[in-house]
Coordinates of C-alpha atoms in Angstrom, one line a residue:
M12 CA -94.7 -70.4 102.3
Q13 CA -94.5 -71.3 106.0
F14 CA -92.8 -74.8 104.9
Y15 CA -90.1 -72.7 103.2
R16 CA -89.5 -70.4 106.1
N17 CA -89.1 -73.3 108.8
F18 CA -87.3 -75.8 106.3
G19 CA -86.8 -75.2 102.8
K20 CA -84.9 -71.7 103.3
R21 CA -82.2 -73.2 105.6
T22 CA -81.6 -76.1 103.1
L23 CA -81.3 -73.8 100.4
D24 CA -78.9 -71.8 102.4
V25 CA -76.7 -74.6 103.6
T26 CA -76.8 -76.3 99.9
V27 CA -75.8 -72.9 98.1
A28 CA -73.2 -71.7 100.7
G29 CA -71.3 -75.1 100.9
T30 CA -71.4 -75.5 97.3
A31 CA -70.1 -71.8 96.8
L32 CA -67.3 -72.2 99.6
I33 CA -65.9 -75.1 97.6
V34 CA -66.4 -73.3 94.0
F35 CA -64.8 -70.2 95.2
A36 CA -62.1 -71.6 97.5
P37 CA -59.5 -70.4 94.9
V38 CA -60.9 -66.7 94.7
L39 CA -61.1 -66.7 98.6
A40 CA -57.1 -67.8 98.8
V41 CA -56.1 -65.5 96.4
T42 CA -58.2 -62.6 97.8
A43 CA -56.8 -63.4 101.2
I44 CA -53.2 -63.1 99.9
L45 CA -53.9 -59.8 98.3
V46 CA -55.4 -58.3 101.2
R47 CA -52.5 -59.3 103.6
V48 CA -50.0 -58.0 100.8
K49 CA -51.9 -54.6 100.1
L50 CA -53.9 -53.8 103.3
G51 CA -51.9 -56.1 106.1
S52 CA -53.3 -58.0 108.8
P53 CA -55.7 -58.9 110.0
I54 CA -57.0 -60.1 106.5
L55 CA -60.7 -60.4 107.7
F56 CA -62.9 -57.7 109.3
V57 CA -64.8 -59.2 112.2
Q58 CA -67.6 -57.3 114.0
Q59 CA -70.4 -58.1 116.1
R60 CA -73.6 -57.4 114.4
P61 CA -77.3 -58.3 115.5
G62 CA -79.1 -61.4 113.9
Q63 CA -82.3 -63.1 114.1
G64 CA -84.1 -62.0 117.2
G65 CA -81.5 -59.2 117.9
R66 CA -79.0 -62.0 119.0
S67 CA -75.5 -60.8 118.2
F68 CA -73.0 -62.8 116.1
S69 CA -69.5 -62.2 114.5
L70 CA -69.8 -60.9 110.9
M71 CA -66.8 -61.8 108.6
K72 CA -65.5 -59.8 105.7
F73 CA -62.5 -59.3 103.9
R74 CA -61.1 -55.9 105.2
T75 CA -61.1 -53.1 102.7
M76 CA -59.6 -50.2 104.8
T77 CA -56.1 -49.5 106.3
D78 CA -55.3 -48.7 109.9
A79 CA -54.1 -45.4 109.3
C80 CA -54.5 -42.8 112.3
G81 CA -54.6 -39.0 112.8
P82 CA -52.1 -37.2 115.1
D83 CA -54.6 -38.0 117.8
G84 CA -54.1 -41.7 117.4
Q85 CA -57.9 -42.2 116.1
P86 CA -58.7 -43.7 112.9
L87 CA -58.8 -41.4 109.8
P88 CA -62.2 -41.1 108.2
D89 CA -63.5 -44.0 106.1
D90 CA -62.7 -42.2 102.8
Q91 CA -59.2 -41.6 103.7
R92 CA -58.5 -45.1 104.9
M93 CA -60.4 -46.7 101.7
T94 CA -57.7 -47.7 99.2
R95 CA -58.3 -48.3 95.2
F96 CA -58.0 -51.9 96.1
G97 CA -60.6 -51.7 98.8
Q98 CA -62.7 -49.8 96.8
F99 CA -62.6 -52.8 94.1
L100 CA -63.3 -55.3 96.7
R101 CA -66.4 -53.6 97.8
S102 CA -67.6 -52.9 94.2
S103 CA -67.1 -56.4 93.3
S104 CA -68.5 -57.7 96.5
L105 CA -65.6 -59.9 97.0
D106 CA -65.2 -58.5 100.5
E107 CA -68.7 -60.2 101.3
L108 CA -67.4 -63.8 100.4
P109 CA -66.5 -64.8 104.0
E110 CA -70.2 -64.2 104.9
L111 CA -70.8 -67.7 103.2
W112 CA -69.1 -69.2 106.5
N113 CA -71.7 -67.1 108.6
I114 CA -74.4 -68.5 106.3
L115 CA -73.2 -72.0 106.8
R116 CA -73.1 -71.5 110.6
G117 CA -76.7 -70.5 110.6
D118 CA -75.8 -66.8 111.8
M119 CA -77.2 -65.6 108.1
S120 CA -79.1 -66.5 105.3
L121 CA -78.7 -65.9 101.5
V122 CA -81.5 -63.6 101.3
G123 CA -82.8 -61.3 104.1
P124 CA -82.2 -58.0 105.6
R125 CA -78.5 -56.9 105.6
P126 CA -77.1 -57.0 109.2
L127 CA -76.3 -53.5 110.4
L128 CA -74.4 -52.1 113.6
E129 CA -75.4 -53.1 117.0
R130 CA -75.6 -49.3 118.0
Y131 CA -78.6 -49.1 115.6
L132 CA -81.1 -51.3 117.7
P133 CA -82.5 -48.8 120.2
L134 CA -82.9 -46.4 117.5
Y135 CA -85.7 -48.6 115.4
S136 CA -89.2 -48.2 115.6
A137 CA -91.3 -51.1 116.6
E138 CA -92.1 -51.6 113.0
Q139 CA -88.5 -51.3 111.8
A140 CA -87.4 -54.0 114.2
R141 CA -89.2 -56.3 112.6
R142 CA -86.5 -56.8 110.3
H143 CA -84.9 -59.1 112.8
E144 CA -87.8 -61.6 112.7
V145 CA -85.7 -63.5 110.2
R146 CA -81.8 -64.2 109.7
P147 CA -80.1 -61.5 108.1
G148 CA -79.0 -62.0 104.4
L149 CA -76.0 -61.8 102.3
T150 CA -78.4 -59.8 99.9
G151 CA -81.7 -58.9 100.4
W152 CA -84.8 -56.8 98.9
A153 CA -83.4 -53.5 99.6
Q154 CA -79.8 -54.1 98.3
V155 CA -81.5 -55.1 94.7
N156 CA -83.7 -52.1 94.9
G157 CA -81.2 -49.4 95.3
R158 CA -78.7 -50.6 98.0
N159 CA -76.7 -47.9 99.4
Q160 CA -78.6 -45.1 97.5
I161 CA -81.8 -45.4 99.2
G162 CA -82.7 -43.6 102.4
W163 CA -82.8 -45.4 105.7
D164 CA -86.8 -45.3 105.9
E165 CA -87.2 -46.7 102.7
R166 CA -84.7 -49.4 103.3
F167 CA -86.4 -50.6 106.5
A168 CA -89.8 -50.6 104.9
M169 CA -88.3 -52.8 102.2
D170 CA -86.8 -55.4 105.0
V171 CA -90.2 -55.4 106.7
W172 CA -92.0 -56.1 103.2
Y173 CA -89.5 -58.9 102.7
V174 CA -89.9 -60.5 106.1
E175 CA -93.8 -60.3 105.1
H176 CA -93.4 -62.0 102.0
T177 CA -90.4 -64.4 102.1
S178 CA -90.8 -67.3 99.5
L179 CA -88.7 -69.4 97.3
V180 CA -89.7 -67.5 94.4
L181 CA -89.0 -64.3 95.9
D182 CA -85.5 -65.5 97.2
I183 CA -84.4 -66.8 93.7
R184 CA -85.8 -63.5 92.2
I185 CA -83.5 -61.6 94.5
L186 CA -80.5 -63.9 94.0
A187 CA -81.0 -63.2 90.4
L188 CA -81.3 -59.7 90.7
T189 CA -78.0 -59.7 93.0
V190 CA -75.9 -61.3 90.2
V191 CA -76.9 -58.3 87.9
K192 CA -76.3 -55.8 90.5
V193 CA -72.7 -57.2 91.2
L194 CA -71.8 -57.5 87.5
R195 CA -72.9 -53.9 87.2
R196 CA -71.6 -52.5 90.3
D197 CA -74.5 -50.6 91.0
D198 CA -75.6 -48.4 93.8
I199 CA -72.3 -49.2 95.8
S200 CA -72.3 -46.0 98.0
A201 CA -74.7 -43.1 99.1
E202 CA -73.9 -39.8 97.2
G203 CA -70.8 -38.3 99.3
C204 CA -70.2 -41.3 101.6
T205 CA -67.8 -44.1 101.2
T206 CA -71.0 -46.3 101.8
M207 CA -74.0 -45.5 103.5
T208 CA -74.4 -42.3 105.8
A209 CA -75.1 -43.4 109.4
F210 CA -78.5 -44.0 110.9
T211 CA -79.5 -41.8 113.5
G212 CA -83.3 -42.6 114.0
S213 CA -86.3 -41.9 111.8
Q214 CA -87.8 -38.4 112.0
P215 CA -91.5 -38.5 113.7
R216 CA -94.1 -37.7 111.0
S217 CA -95.5 -34.1 111.5
A218 CA -99.2 -34.0 112.5
A219 CA -101.4 -33.1 109.5

């Protein structure tokens, strides 16, 4: 398992991501054109996210929302800026395709805990922060076991479980399950939310 962690996993990432970028080049091109026509520019949504070791990197996705603002000049809530086309991009996971470049650059891996917002970093417990011991992933154990339908504590527990059990067999299993999830468009958003409720920190357990 240690050999796979140190060498095999990165080899798999580069091989699969590089091949996928070539194979999906027409899909990337058409999606980029449609995003420009339907949502405007910029075509890509770029945001700083914490990667392995908590180091910041620029995550790239196709944008799925408009820039609509309210009378105060502030962006409208996500659900009001999300279009049917944007919902399609998310439900089909086409918005994630630019992350293949993040994988090729070494910012991310095919499989690992999903990269979350930098503002969450000080909210993690020591155990939850272990999710940053590995590269963040395009997909992960939590994504194939509920994705945005599960709570934060359960999600982080799955992330840490993955960190402790990383292997080639597990990664192949997760990738296969991911294909099934994408085709079924399962667990795209949490109930009542466009994607996932914001993480505000875990509630301390009550003393028995």
